[in-house]
C-alpha cells in the first residue's frame, strides 16, 4: 500500500497561534487526500477532502476558515489550524487512496495550551 | 446520526481463541466495507475489506462476514494473538455512488490475553 507520512508527529502551541500539519504521500501520486480528526474514545471524523490544484471540500460543521487546507502537489497536502483554541486539541490524521482503500498517515497530536 | 455503529467499546479474549468484532450500519447505500486496526498514537492500518456483492472474505486469520439484510458485518480473528490487541474500526463507503469518503464507527478495543 501507499506510504504516508505526517509532520510533525506532535505539536504544542499556545492559544491564538496557528499551526501547520503536513501530509506527504511518499510513493503514491494523490490527487485526493483526506483529513480526519479523532477525539478520545471517538471515531475518526472526516473533516475535509483535499483536492490537488483546487479547493478542498469540507464536511458539514467544519469551519473552512479555521482549518485551511492546501494541496499544492500530488504528494503534499497541508492542514493549518488558525487561531488555535484548546478545543482544537486532537489527533489529526490524513489519508490517501481511492474508493476501495485508503492509507493513513501516522497522525499528529495537537495540544493547544 | 451515527451511520456506522460499533456497539461494543471493548472486548477481551484469551490467546488462541476466536475474537468476533461486530459492526452495524444504517445507510443502505453503503456498498463497501473495511476494517482497520489502530494502535495508540498511530494511524489506522488496513486489515480486510468486503464488497456488498459478497457475504464473506477471508485473509489468513481474518475473516469478514457481511449480512446485508441485517445491515451487519463482523470481523473474526482466529486464532487470536496478543499482538492483535488494538482498536479495530469498521468503515463503510458508497463506492457505486462515486464516493471515496469513509464513514467510521467508534471502534472496539480488543485485548488478547496471553
mmCIF file of N, CA, C and O in Angstrom, chain B residues 7-100:
data_model
loop_
_atom_site.group_PDB
_atom_site.id
_atom_site.type_symbol
_atom_site.label_atom_id
_atom_site.label_comp_id
_atom_site.label_asym_id
_atom_site.label_seq_id
_atom_site.Cartn_x
_atom_site.Cartn_y
_atom_site.Cartn_z
ATOM 1 N N UNK B 7 -21.085 -1.240 18.701
ATOM 2 C CA UNK B 7 -21.732 -1.087 19.996
ATOM 3 C C UNK B 7 -20.918 -1.598 21.176
ATOM 4 O O UNK B 7 -21.241 -1.302 22.326
ATOM 5 N N UNK B 8 -19.882 -2.374 20.867
ATOM 6 C CA UNK B 8 -19.042 -2.862 21.962
ATOM 7 C C UNK B 8 -17.763 -2.037 22.002
ATOM 8 O O UNK B 8 -16.909 -2.168 21.131
ATOM 9 N N UNK B 9 -17.582 -1.205 23.008
ATOM 10 C CA UNK B 9 -16.354 -0.402 23.072
ATOM 11 C C UNK B 9 -15.112 -1.225 23.368
ATOM 12 O O UNK B 9 -14.005 -0.815 23.037
ATOM 13 N N UNK B 10 -15.305 -2.395 23.961
ATOM 14 C CA UNK B 10 -14.141 -3.212 24.277
ATOM 15 C C UNK B 10 -14.494 -4.691 24.244
ATOM 16 O O UNK B 10 -15.658 -5.076 24.384
ATOM 17 N N UNK B 11 -13.455 -5.502 24.050
ATOM 18 C CA UNK B 11 -13.610 -6.953 24.000
ATOM 19 C C UNK B 11 -12.318 -7.575 24.500
ATOM 20 O O UNK B 11 -11.227 -7.142 24.120
ATOM 21 N N UNK B 12 -12.453 -8.574 25.344
ATOM 22 C CA UNK B 12 -11.276 -9.253 25.884
ATOM 23 C C UNK B 12 -11.390 -10.742 25.612
ATOM 24 O O UNK B 12 -12.421 -11.348 25.899
ATOM 25 N N UNK B 13 -10.350 -11.335 25.021
ATOM 26 C CA UNK B 13 -10.361 -12.762 24.714
ATOM 27 C C UNK B 13 -9.028 -13.382 25.100
ATOM 28 O O UNK B 13 -8.024 -12.674 25.268
ATOM 29 N N UNK B 14 -9.037 -14.685 25.225
ATOM 30 C CA UNK B 14 -7.812 -15.408 25.532
ATOM 31 C C UNK B 14 -7.048 -15.723 24.247
ATOM 32 O O UNK B 14 -7.662 -15.983 23.200
ATOM 33 N N UNK B 15 -5.755 -15.728 24.366
ATOM 34 C CA UNK B 15 -4.915 -16.101 23.235
ATOM 35 C C UNK B 15 -5.330 -17.467 22.699
ATOM 36 O O UNK B 15 -5.598 -18.404 23.464
ATOM 37 N N UNK B 16 -5.397 -17.558 21.376
ATOM 38 C CA UNK B 16 -5.749 -18.826 20.750
ATOM 39 C C UNK B 16 -7.229 -18.983 20.474
ATOM 40 O O UNK B 16 -7.619 -19.812 19.646
ATOM 41 N N UNK B 17 -8.055 -18.172 21.168
ATOM 42 C CA UNK B 17 -9.492 -18.259 20.934
ATOM 43 C C UNK B 17 -9.899 -17.333 19.805
ATOM 44 O O UNK B 17 -9.099 -16.586 19.256
ATOM 45 N N UNK B 18 -11.185 -17.364 19.474
ATOM 46 C CA UNK B 18 -11.692 -16.522 18.401
ATOM 47 C C UNK B 18 -12.109 -15.161 18.952
ATOM 48 O O UNK B 18 -12.697 -15.066 20.034
ATOM 49 N N UNK B 19 -11.787 -14.108 18.212
ATOM 50 C CA UNK B 19 -12.286 -12.757 18.510
ATOM 51 C C UNK B 19 -13.328 -12.416 17.459
ATOM 52 O O UNK B 19 -13.087 -12.602 16.264
ATOM 53 N N UNK B 20 -14.465 -11.937 17.906
ATOM 54 C CA UNK B 20 -15.525 -11.527 16.990
ATOM 55 C C UNK B 20 -15.883 -10.085 17.283
ATOM 56 O O UNK B 20 -16.351 -9.752 18.376
ATOM 57 N N UNK B 21 -15.633 -9.244 16.284
ATOM 58 C CA UNK B 21 -15.952 -7.818 16.426
ATOM 59 C C UNK B 21 -17.120 -7.501 15.517
ATOM 60 O O UNK B 21 -17.135 -7.900 14.347
ATOM 61 N N UNK B 22 -18.078 -6.781 16.033
ATOM 62 C CA UNK B 22 -19.306 -6.529 15.307
ATOM 63 C C UNK B 22 -19.475 -5.070 14.875
ATOM 64 O O UNK B 22 -18.942 -4.156 15.532
ATOM 65 N N UNK B 23 -20.209 -4.904 13.805
ATOM 66 C CA UNK B 23 -20.439 -3.574 13.256
ATOM 67 C C UNK B 23 -21.814 -3.555 12.592
ATOM 68 O O UNK B 23 -22.168 -4.498 11.887
ATOM 69 N N UNK B 24 -22.566 -2.523 12.842
ATOM 70 C CA UNK B 24 -23.869 -2.340 12.202
ATOM 71 C C UNK B 24 -23.885 -1.018 11.446
ATOM 72 O O UNK B 24 -23.218 -0.064 11.852
ATOM 73 N N UNK B 25 -24.653 -0.977 10.378
ATOM 74 C CA UNK B 25 -24.759 0.265 9.634
ATOM 75 C C UNK B 25 -26.212 0.548 9.304
ATOM 76 O O UNK B 25 -27.051 -0.356 9.295
ATOM 77 N N UNK B 26 -26.491 1.806 9.056
ATOM 78 C CA UNK B 26 -27.879 2.198 8.806
ATOM 79 C C UNK B 26 -28.120 2.649 7.363
ATOM 80 O O UNK B 26 -29.248 2.607 6.888
ATOM 81 N N UNK B 27 -27.072 3.070 6.690
ATOM 82 C CA UNK B 27 -27.226 3.623 5.340
ATOM 83 C C UNK B 27 -27.199 2.495 4.310
ATOM 84 O O UNK B 27 -26.170 1.852 4.102
ATOM 85 N N UNK B 28 -28.318 2.257 3.655
ATOM 86 C CA UNK B 28 -28.406 1.162 2.692
ATOM 87 C C UNK B 28 -27.616 1.446 1.417
ATOM 88 O O UNK B 28 -27.451 0.558 0.578
ATOM 89 N N UNK B 29 -27.105 2.667 1.283
ATOM 90 C CA UNK B 29 -26.306 2.997 0.106
ATOM 91 C C UNK B 29 -24.851 2.521 0.251
ATOM 92 O O UNK B 29 -24.114 2.483 -0.726
ATOM 93 N N UNK B 30 -24.457 2.169 1.452
ATOM 94 C CA UNK B 30 -23.101 1.662 1.637
ATOM 95 C C UNK B 30 -22.957 0.340 0.891
ATOM 96 O O UNK B 30 -23.800 -0.555 1.005
ATOM 97 N N UNK B 31 -21.883 0.224 0.113
ATOM 98 C CA UNK B 31 -21.681 -0.997 -0.653
ATOM 99 C C UNK B 31 -20.266 -1.551 -0.525
ATOM 100 O O UNK B 31 -19.901 -2.503 -1.199
ATOM 101 N N UNK B 32 -19.489 -0.932 0.341
ATOM 102 C CA UNK B 32 -18.121 -1.413 0.523
ATOM 103 C C UNK B 32 -17.734 -1.174 1.966
ATOM 104 O O UNK B 32 -17.983 -0.100 2.508
ATOM 105 N N UNK B 33 -17.135 -2.199 2.571
ATOM 106 C CA UNK B 33 -16.872 -2.132 3.998
ATOM 107 C C UNK B 33 -15.432 -2.550 4.284
ATOM 108 O O UNK B 33 -14.892 -3.446 3.637
ATOM 109 N N UNK B 34 -14.840 -1.882 5.239
ATOM 110 C CA UNK B 34 -13.442 -2.116 5.548
ATOM 111 C C UNK B 34 -13.248 -2.215 7.055
ATOM 112 O O UNK B 34 -14.009 -1.636 7.834
ATOM 113 N N UNK B 35 -12.230 -2.956 7.431
ATOM 114 C CA UNK B 35 -11.806 -2.990 8.834
ATOM 115 C C UNK B 35 -10.383 -2.463 8.917
ATOM 116 O O UNK B 35 -9.506 -2.838 8.122
ATOM 117 N N UNK B 36 -10.184 -1.592 9.899
ATOM 118 C CA UNK B 36 -8.865 -1.032 10.149
ATOM 119 C C UNK B 36 -8.474 -1.351 11.578
ATOM 120 O O UNK B 36 -9.309 -1.428 12.482
ATOM 121 N N UNK B 37 -7.170 -1.457 11.769
ATOM 122 C CA UNK B 37 -6.596 -1.709 13.082
ATOM 123 C C UNK B 37 -5.771 -0.494 13.465
ATOM 124 O O UNK B 37 -5.059 0.072 12.624
ATOM 125 N N UNK B 38 -5.887 -0.079 14.714
ATOM 126 C CA UNK B 38 -5.168 1.127 15.117
ATOM 127 C C UNK B 38 -4.524 0.945 16.486
ATOM 128 O O UNK B 38 -5.198 0.564 17.451
ATOM 129 N N UNK B 39 -3.241 1.253 16.534
ATOM 130 C CA UNK B 39 -2.536 1.308 17.804
ATOM 131 C C UNK B 39 -2.560 2.749 18.298
ATOM 132 O O UNK B 39 -2.706 3.685 17.508
ATOM 133 N N UNK B 40 -2.376 2.959 19.599
ATOM 134 C CA UNK B 40 -2.368 4.325 20.133
ATOM 135 C C UNK B 40 -1.335 5.209 19.452
ATOM 136 O O UNK B 40 -0.226 4.767 19.163
ATOM 137 N N UNK B 41 -1.716 6.432 19.187
ATOM 138 C CA UNK B 41 -0.839 7.441 18.593
ATOM 139 C C UNK B 41 -0.299 7.035 17.221
ATOM 140 O O UNK B 41 0.764 7.512 16.796
ATOM 141 N N UNK B 42 -1.013 6.160 16.553
ATOM 142 C CA UNK B 42 -0.645 5.797 15.186
ATOM 143 C C UNK B 42 -1.858 5.915 14.284
ATOM 144 O O UNK B 42 -2.998 5.914 14.751
ATOM 145 N N UNK B 43 -1.621 5.987 12.974
ATOM 146 C CA UNK B 43 -2.734 5.980 12.047
ATOM 147 C C UNK B 43 -3.273 4.570 11.867
ATOM 148 O O UNK B 43 -2.586 3.585 12.141
ATOM 149 N N UNK B 44 -4.510 4.446 11.423
ATOM 150 C CA UNK B 44 -5.095 3.128 11.187
ATOM 151 C C UNK B 44 -4.383 2.400 10.045
ATOM 152 O O UNK B 44 -3.900 3.023 9.106
ATOM 153 N N UNK B 45 -4.334 1.097 10.153
ATOM 154 C CA UNK B 45 -3.788 0.279 9.068
ATOM 155 C C UNK B 45 -4.890 -0.647 8.553
ATOM 156 O O UNK B 45 -5.661 -1.210 9.332
ATOM 157 N N UNK B 46 -4.928 -0.788 7.256
ATOM 158 C CA UNK B 46 -5.970 -1.580 6.611
ATOM 159 C C UNK B 46 -5.804 -3.061 6.929
ATOM 160 O O UNK B 46 -4.704 -3.606 6.906
ATOM 161 N N UNK B 47 -6.922 -3.718 7.220
ATOM 162 C CA UNK B 47 -6.898 -5.145 7.512
ATOM 163 C C UNK B 47 -7.531 -5.955 6.396
ATOM 164 O O UNK B 47 -6.912 -6.823 5.814
ATOM 165 N N UNK B 48 -8.794 -5.697 6.169
ATOM 166 C CA UNK B 48 -9.557 -6.511 5.235
ATOM 167 C C UNK B 48 -10.797 -5.739 4.821
ATOM 168 O O UNK B 48 -11.248 -4.848 5.557
ATOM 169 N N UNK B 49 -11.301 -6.043 3.632
ATOM 170 C CA UNK B 49 -12.497 -5.361 3.156
ATOM 171 C C UNK B 49 -13.455 -6.367 2.527
ATOM 172 O O UNK B 49 -13.102 -7.529 2.283
ATOM 173 N N UNK B 50 -14.664 -5.902 2.268
ATOM 174 C CA UNK B 50 -15.648 -6.745 1.612
ATOM 175 C C UNK B 50 -16.601 -5.879 0.816
ATOM 176 O O UNK B 50 -17.015 -4.794 1.275
ATOM 177 N N UNK B 51 -16.920 -6.334 -0.373
ATOM 178 C CA UNK B 51 -17.908 -5.670 -1.205
ATOM 179 C C UNK B 51 -19.289 -6.209 -0.866
ATOM 180 O O UNK B 51 -19.430 -7.347 -0.422
ATOM 181 N N UNK B 52 -20.302 -5.404 -1.124
ATOM 182 C CA UNK B 52 -21.661 -5.828 -0.783
ATOM 183 C C UNK B 52 -22.170 -6.966 -1.650
ATOM 184 O O UNK B 52 -23.210 -7.551 -1.368
ATOM 185 N N UNK B 53 -21.431 -7.315 -2.705
ATOM 186 C CA UNK B 53 -21.864 -8.436 -3.538
ATOM 187 C C UNK B 53 -21.419 -9.775 -2.950
ATOM 188 O O UNK B 53 -21.773 -10.836 -3.456
ATOM 189 N N UNK B 54 -20.603 -9.697 -1.906
ATOM 190 C CA UNK B 54 -20.130 -10.907 -1.241
ATOM 191 C C UNK B 54 -20.695 -10.994 0.165
ATOM 192 O O UNK B 54 -21.170 -9.996 0.722
ATOM 193 N N UNK B 55 -20.636 -12.174 0.748
ATOM 194 C CA UNK B 55 -21.031 -12.287 2.140
ATOM 195 C C UNK B 55 -19.880 -12.743 3.035
ATOM 196 O O UNK B 55 -20.022 -12.808 4.260
ATOM 197 N N UNK B 56 -18.750 -13.009 2.405
ATOM 198 C CA UNK B 56 -17.605 -13.442 3.199
ATOM 199 C C UNK B 56 -16.317 -13.132 2.454
ATOM 200 O O UNK B 56 -16.246 -13.283 1.222
ATOM 201 N N UNK B 57 -15.314 -12.721 3.193
ATOM 202 C CA UNK B 57 -13.984 -12.547 2.627
ATOM 203 C C UNK B 57 -12.962 -12.953 3.679
ATOM 204 O O UNK B 57 -13.080 -12.573 4.840
ATOM 205 N N UNK B 58 -12.009 -13.753 3.253
ATOM 206 C CA UNK B 58 -11.059 -14.325 4.192
ATOM 207 C C UNK B 58 -9.636 -13.983 3.799
ATOM 208 O O UNK B 58 -9.277 -13.998 2.618
ATOM 209 N N UNK B 59 -8.825 -13.655 4.791
ATOM 210 C CA UNK B 59 -7.420 -13.367 4.543
ATOM 211 C C UNK B 59 -6.633 -13.832 5.765
ATOM 212 O O UNK B 59 -6.552 -13.140 6.782
ATOM 213 N N UNK B 60 -6.085 -15.020 5.645
ATOM 214 C CA UNK B 60 -5.313 -15.569 6.754
ATOM 215 C C UNK B 60 -6.182 -15.783 7.974
ATOM 216 O O UNK B 60 -7.208 -16.461 7.917
ATOM 217 N N UNK B 61 -5.792 -15.175 9.063
ATOM 218 C CA UNK B 61 -6.548 -15.348 10.319
ATOM 219 C C UNK B 61 -7.785 -14.456 10.385
ATOM 220 O O UNK B 61 -8.564 -14.568 11.342
ATOM 221 N N UNK B 62 -7.938 -13.597 9.427
ATOM 222 C CA UNK B 62 -9.023 -12.618 9.446
ATOM 223 C C UNK B 62 -10.108 -12.979 8.432
ATOM 224 O O UNK B 62 -9.819 -13.246 7.266
ATOM 225 N N UNK B 63 -11.331 -12.968 8.899
ATOM 226 C CA UNK B 63 -12.484 -13.210 8.030
ATOM 227 C C UNK B 63 -13.534 -12.166 8.326
ATOM 228 O O UNK B 63 -13.840 -11.900 9.511
ATOM 229 N N UNK B 64 -14.070 -11.570 7.272
ATOM 230 C CA UNK B 64 -15.164 -10.624 7.458
ATOM 231 C C UNK B 64 -16.418 -11.227 6.851
ATOM 232 O O UNK B 64 -16.396 -11.788 5.757
ATOM 233 N N UNK B 65 -17.497 -11.146 7.611
ATOM 234 C CA UNK B 65 -18.802 -11.627 7.186
ATOM 235 C C UNK B 65 -19.740 -10.437 7.026
ATOM 236 O O UNK B 65 -19.744 -9.531 7.864
ATOM 237 N N UNK B 66 -20.534 -10.467 5.959
ATOM 238 C CA UNK B 66 -21.490 -9.384 5.718
ATOM 239 C C UNK B 66 -22.894 -9.951 5.600
ATOM 240 O O UNK B 66 -23.132 -10.866 4.807
ATOM 241 N N UNK B 67 -23.814 -9.412 6.362
ATOM 242 C CA UNK B 67 -25.224 -9.763 6.289
ATOM 243 C C UNK B 67 -25.973 -8.505 5.870
ATOM 244 O O UNK B 67 -26.285 -7.641 6.685
ATOM 245 N N UNK B 68 -26.213 -8.398 4.556
ATOM 246 C CA UNK B 68 -26.810 -7.175 4.027
ATOM 247 C C UNK B 68 -28.216 -6.941 4.554
ATOM 248 O O UNK B 68 -28.606 -5.815 4.824
ATOM 249 N N UNK B 69 -28.983 -8.002 4.665
ATOM 250 C CA UNK B 69 -30.369 -7.822 5.099
ATOM 251 C C UNK B 69 -30.428 -7.280 6.519
ATOM 252 O O UNK B 69 -31.319 -6.510 6.866
ATOM 253 N N UNK B 70 -29.471 -7.676 7.318
ATOM 254 C CA UNK B 70 -29.429 -7.191 8.703
ATOM 255 C C UNK B 70 -28.574 -5.938 8.836
ATOM 256 O O UNK B 70 -28.492 -5.365 9.933
ATOM 257 N N UNK B 71 -27.931 -5.523 7.765
ATOM 258 C CA UNK B 71 -27.004 -4.394 7.792
ATOM 259 C C UNK B 71 -25.989 -4.595 8.905
ATOM 260 O O UNK B 71 -25.764 -3.737 9.770
ATOM 261 N N UNK B 72 -25.355 -5.745 8.845
ATOM 262 C CA UNK B 72 -24.436 -6.136 9.909
ATOM 263 C C UNK B 72 -23.214 -6.802 9.300
ATOM 264 O O UNK B 72 -23.313 -7.588 8.363
ATOM 265 N N UNK B 73 -22.057 -6.452 9.837
ATOM 266 C CA UNK B 73 -20.846 -7.176 9.456
ATOM 267 C C UNK B 73 -20.038 -7.485 10.704
ATOM 268 O O UNK B 73 -20.206 -6.851 11.751
ATOM 269 N N UNK B 74 -19.226 -8.506 10.559
ATOM 270 C CA UNK B 74 -18.395 -8.895 11.689
ATOM 271 C C UNK B 74 -17.007 -9.284 11.201
ATOM 272 O O UNK B 74 -16.828 -9.729 10.067
ATOM 273 N N UNK B 75 -16.050 -9.088 12.060
ATOM 274 C CA UNK B 75 -14.665 -9.474 11.807
ATOM 275 C C UNK B 75 -14.310 -10.583 12.779
ATOM 276 O O UNK B 75 -14.456 -10.427 13.994
ATOM 277 N N UNK B 76 -13.864 -11.716 12.219
ATOM 278 C CA UNK B 76 -13.440 -12.832 13.036
ATOM 279 C C UNK B 76 -11.928 -12.965 12.959
ATOM 280 O O UNK B 76 -11.353 -12.951 11.854
ATOM 281 N N UNK B 77 -11.304 -13.077 14.098
ATOM 282 C CA UNK B 77 -9.866 -13.279 14.149
ATOM 283 C C UNK B 77 -9.634 -14.609 14.857
ATOM 284 O O UNK B 77 -10.008 -14.790 16.019
ATOM 285 N N UNK B 78 -9.033 -15.562 14.131
ATOM 286 C CA UNK B 78 -8.787 -16.842 14.760
ATOM 287 C C UNK B 78 -7.522 -17.490 14.190
ATOM 288 O O UNK B 78 -7.346 -17.531 12.980
ATOM 289 N N UNK B 79 -6.617 -17.951 15.042
ATOM 290 C CA UNK B 79 -6.627 -17.750 16.480
ATOM 291 C C UNK B 79 -6.163 -16.350 16.859
ATOM 292 O O UNK B 79 -5.320 -15.761 16.167
ATOM 293 N N UNK B 80 -6.669 -15.839 17.935
ATOM 294 C CA UNK B 80 -6.259 -14.512 18.396
ATOM 295 C C UNK B 80 -4.870 -14.574 19.009
ATOM 296 O O UNK B 80 -4.502 -15.552 19.670
ATOM 297 N N UNK B 81 -4.122 -13.507 18.787
ATOM 298 C CA UNK B 81 -2.755 -13.420 19.315
ATOM 299 C C UNK B 81 -2.613 -12.125 20.119
ATOM 300 O O UNK B 81 -3.292 -11.140 19.815
ATOM 301 N N UNK B 82 -1.730 -12.097 21.084
ATOM 302 C CA UNK B 82 -1.553 -10.861 21.881
ATOM 303 C C UNK B 82 -1.248 -9.636 21.020
ATOM 304 O O UNK B 82 -1.664 -8.524 21.338
ATOM 305 N N UNK B 83 -0.544 -9.845 19.913
ATOM 306 C CA UNK B 83 -0.235 -8.737 19.008
ATOM 307 C C UNK B 83 -1.451 -8.174 18.293
ATOM 308 O O UNK B 83 -1.364 -7.105 17.673
ATOM 309 N N UNK B 84 -2.576 -8.864 18.397
ATOM 310 C CA UNK B 84 -3.812 -8.357 17.803
ATOM 311 C C UNK B 84 -4.463 -7.300 18.692
ATOM 312 O O UNK B 84 -5.421 -6.648 18.275
ATOM 313 N N UNK B 85 -3.960 -7.146 19.888
ATOM 314 C CA UNK B 85 -4.528 -6.159 20.809
ATOM 315 C C UNK B 85 -4.384 -4.762 20.213
ATOM 316 O O UNK B 85 -3.280 -4.288 19.972
ATOM 317 N N UNK B 86 -5.510 -4.118 19.972
ATOM 318 C CA UNK B 86 -5.535 -2.808 19.315
ATOM 319 C C UNK B 86 -6.985 -2.350 19.284
ATOM 320 O O UNK B 86 -7.887 -3.054 19.739
ATOM 321 N N UNK B 87 -7.212 -1.181 18.721
ATOM 322 C CA UNK B 87 -8.577 -0.717 18.466
ATOM 323 C C UNK B 87 -8.921 -1.036 17.018
ATOM 324 O O UNK B 87 -8.133 -0.760 16.103
ATOM 325 N N UNK B 88 -10.066 -1.628 16.818
ATOM 326 C CA UNK B 88 -10.499 -2.015 15.480
ATOM 327 C C UNK B 88 -11.670 -1.124 15.055
ATOM 328 O O UNK B 88 -12.676 -1.004 15.758
ATOM 329 N N UNK B 89 -11.495 -0.511 13.881
ATOM 330 C CA UNK B 89 -12.528 0.369 13.345
ATOM 331 C C UNK B 89 -13.184 -0.283 12.133
ATOM 332 O O UNK B 89 -12.506 -0.801 11.237
ATOM 333 N N UNK B 90 -14.468 -0.217 12.110
ATOM 334 C CA UNK B 90 -15.257 -0.601 10.958
ATOM 335 C C UNK B 90 -15.516 0.667 10.145
ATOM 336 O O UNK B 90 -15.758 1.734 10.725
ATOM 337 N N UNK B 91 -15.430 0.577 8.817
ATOM 338 C CA UNK B 91 -15.682 1.735 7.970
ATOM 339 C C UNK B 91 -16.526 1.314 6.778
ATOM 340 O O UNK B 91 -16.477 0.156 6.347
ATOM 341 N N UNK B 92 -17.282 2.256 6.256
ATOM 342 C CA UNK B 92 -18.164 1.954 5.130
ATOM 343 C C UNK B 92 -18.105 3.087 4.114
ATOM 344 O O UNK B 92 -17.840 4.242 4.467
ATOM 345 N N UNK B 93 -18.360 2.730 2.864
ATOM 346 C CA UNK B 93 -18.399 3.752 1.828
ATOM 347 C C UNK B 93 -19.423 3.384 0.757
ATOM 348 O O UNK B 93 -19.863 2.235 0.674
ATOM 349 N N UNK B 94 -19.763 4.365 -0.052
ATOM 350 C CA UNK B 94 -20.707 4.174 -1.171
ATOM 351 C C UNK B 94 -19.919 4.288 -2.461
ATOM 352 O O UNK B 94 -19.861 5.338 -3.083
ATOM 353 N N UNK B 95 -19.272 3.196 -2.839
ATOM 354 C CA UNK B 95 -18.376 3.206 -3.998
ATOM 355 C C UNK B 95 -19.151 3.389 -5.296
ATOM 356 O O UNK B 95 -18.773 4.180 -6.158
ATOM 357 N N UNK B 96 -20.254 2.672 -5.440
ATOM 358 C CA UNK B 96 -21.034 2.778 -6.673
ATOM 359 C C UNK B 96 -21.587 4.174 -6.866
ATOM 360 O O UNK B 96 -21.864 4.597 -7.996
ATOM 361 N N UNK B 97 -21.755 4.891 -5.766
ATOM 362 C CA UNK B 97 -22.235 6.258 -5.830
ATOM 363 C C UNK B 97 -21.136 7.245 -6.150
ATOM 364 O O UNK B 97 -21.380 8.450 -6.209
ATOM 365 N N UNK B 98 -19.907 6.715 -6.334
ATOM 366 C CA UNK B 98 -18.801 7.582 -6.688
ATOM 367 C C UNK B 98 -18.097 8.221 -5.513
ATOM 368 O O UNK B 98 -17.231 9.068 -5.692
ATOM 369 N N UNK B 99 -18.454 7.805 -4.309
ATOM 370 C CA UNK B 99 -17.851 8.446 -3.138
ATOM 371 C C UNK B 99 -16.559 7.746 -2.737
ATOM 372 O O UNK B 99 -16.454 6.525 -2.805
ATOM 373 N N UNK B 100 -15.597 8.539 -2.323
ATOM 374 C CA UNK B 100 -14.370 7.992 -1.756
ATOM 375 C C UNK B 100 -14.355 8.170 -0.246
ATOM 376 O O UNK B 100 -13.384 7.802 0.405
#
